[in-house]
C-alpha positions as a Python dict, from the first residue, in 0.01 Angstrom:
ca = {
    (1, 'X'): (0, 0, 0),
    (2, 'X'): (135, -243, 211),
    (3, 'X'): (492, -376, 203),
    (4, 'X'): (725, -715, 276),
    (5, 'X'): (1074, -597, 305),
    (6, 'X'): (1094, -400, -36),
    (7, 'X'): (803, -598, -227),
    (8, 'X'): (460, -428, -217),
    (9, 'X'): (173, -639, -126),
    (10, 'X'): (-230, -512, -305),
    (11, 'X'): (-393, -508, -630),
    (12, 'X'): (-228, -488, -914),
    (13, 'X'): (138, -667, -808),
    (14, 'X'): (196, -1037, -781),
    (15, 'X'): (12, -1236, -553),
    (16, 'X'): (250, -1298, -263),
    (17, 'X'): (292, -1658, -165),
    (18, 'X'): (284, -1812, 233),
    (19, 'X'): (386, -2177, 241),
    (20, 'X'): (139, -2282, 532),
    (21, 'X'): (366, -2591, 771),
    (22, 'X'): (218, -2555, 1115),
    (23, 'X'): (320, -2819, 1322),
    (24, 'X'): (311, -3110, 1016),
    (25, 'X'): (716, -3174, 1059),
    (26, 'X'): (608, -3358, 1396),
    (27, 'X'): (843, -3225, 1617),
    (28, 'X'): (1120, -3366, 1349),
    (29, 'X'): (1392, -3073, 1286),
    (30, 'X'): (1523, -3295, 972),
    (31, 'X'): (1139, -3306, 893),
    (32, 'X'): (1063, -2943, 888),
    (33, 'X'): (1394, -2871, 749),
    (34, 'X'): (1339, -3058, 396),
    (35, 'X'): (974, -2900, 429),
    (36, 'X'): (1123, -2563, 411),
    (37, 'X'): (1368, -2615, 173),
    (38, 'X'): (1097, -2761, -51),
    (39, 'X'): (858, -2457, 15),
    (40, 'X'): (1136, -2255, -103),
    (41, 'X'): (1231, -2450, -410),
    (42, 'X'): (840, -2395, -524),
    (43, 'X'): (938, -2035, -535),
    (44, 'X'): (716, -1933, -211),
    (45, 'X'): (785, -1591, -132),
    (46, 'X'): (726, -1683, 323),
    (47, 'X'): (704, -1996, 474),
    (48, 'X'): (503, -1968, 842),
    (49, 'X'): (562, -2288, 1134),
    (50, 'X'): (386, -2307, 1405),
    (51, 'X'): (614, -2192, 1725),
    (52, 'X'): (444, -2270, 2057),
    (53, 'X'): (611, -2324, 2385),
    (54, 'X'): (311, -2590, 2537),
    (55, 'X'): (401, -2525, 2842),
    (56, 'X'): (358, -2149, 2796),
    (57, 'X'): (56, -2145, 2610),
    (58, 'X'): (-181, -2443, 2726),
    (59, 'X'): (-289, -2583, 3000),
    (60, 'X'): (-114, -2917, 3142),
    (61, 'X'): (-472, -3126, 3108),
    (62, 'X'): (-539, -2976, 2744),
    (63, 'X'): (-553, -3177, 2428),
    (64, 'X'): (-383, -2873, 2270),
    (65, 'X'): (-49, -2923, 2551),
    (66, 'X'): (-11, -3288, 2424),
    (67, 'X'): (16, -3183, 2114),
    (68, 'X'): (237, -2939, 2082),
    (69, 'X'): (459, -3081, 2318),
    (70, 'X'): (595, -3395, 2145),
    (71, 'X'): (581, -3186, 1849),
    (72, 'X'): (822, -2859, 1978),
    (73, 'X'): (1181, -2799, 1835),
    (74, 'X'): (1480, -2588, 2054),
    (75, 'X'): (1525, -2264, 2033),
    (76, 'X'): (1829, -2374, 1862),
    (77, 'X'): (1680, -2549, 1604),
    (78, 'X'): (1442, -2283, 1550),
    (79, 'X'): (1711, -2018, 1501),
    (80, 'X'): (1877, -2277, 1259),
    (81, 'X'): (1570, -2309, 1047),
    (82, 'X'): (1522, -1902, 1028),
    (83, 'X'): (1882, -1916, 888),
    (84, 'X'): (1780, -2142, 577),
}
């Protein structure tokens, strides 16, 4: 059996609930703040964003570095949302 912090995860217990966000706040803090706040007030029991450094994980010429470049948040803001 497989466990999240005390709650076991398999057959037989409640199904356990990831809100999926990715990257859809659009590099908006205020954005993927009321996102996770809303997650959470549907009773989800994990919310997952997507947290790439573009510049770490892409190449410069990619369509992928473009992307998640005008869409990354501080590590400050990041730390802020882990704290909701």
């Amino acid at each position: 059996m497989l466990k999240i912090d005390s709650r076991p995860i398999g057959d037989g217990y409640p199904t356990y609930f990831i809100a999926e966000i990715g990257i859809n706040y659009n590099g908006s803090y205020d954005t993927a703040e009321k996102m996770l706040i809303s997650a959470a007030a549907c009773g989800v029991d994990a919310v997952k964003l997507q947290i790439i450094t573009a510049e770490k994980s892409y190449t410069r010429d990619s369509i992928s570095y473009s992307i998640f470049q005008k869409n990354e948040l501080s590590l400050q803001e990041w730390r802020s949302l882990v704290e909701i």
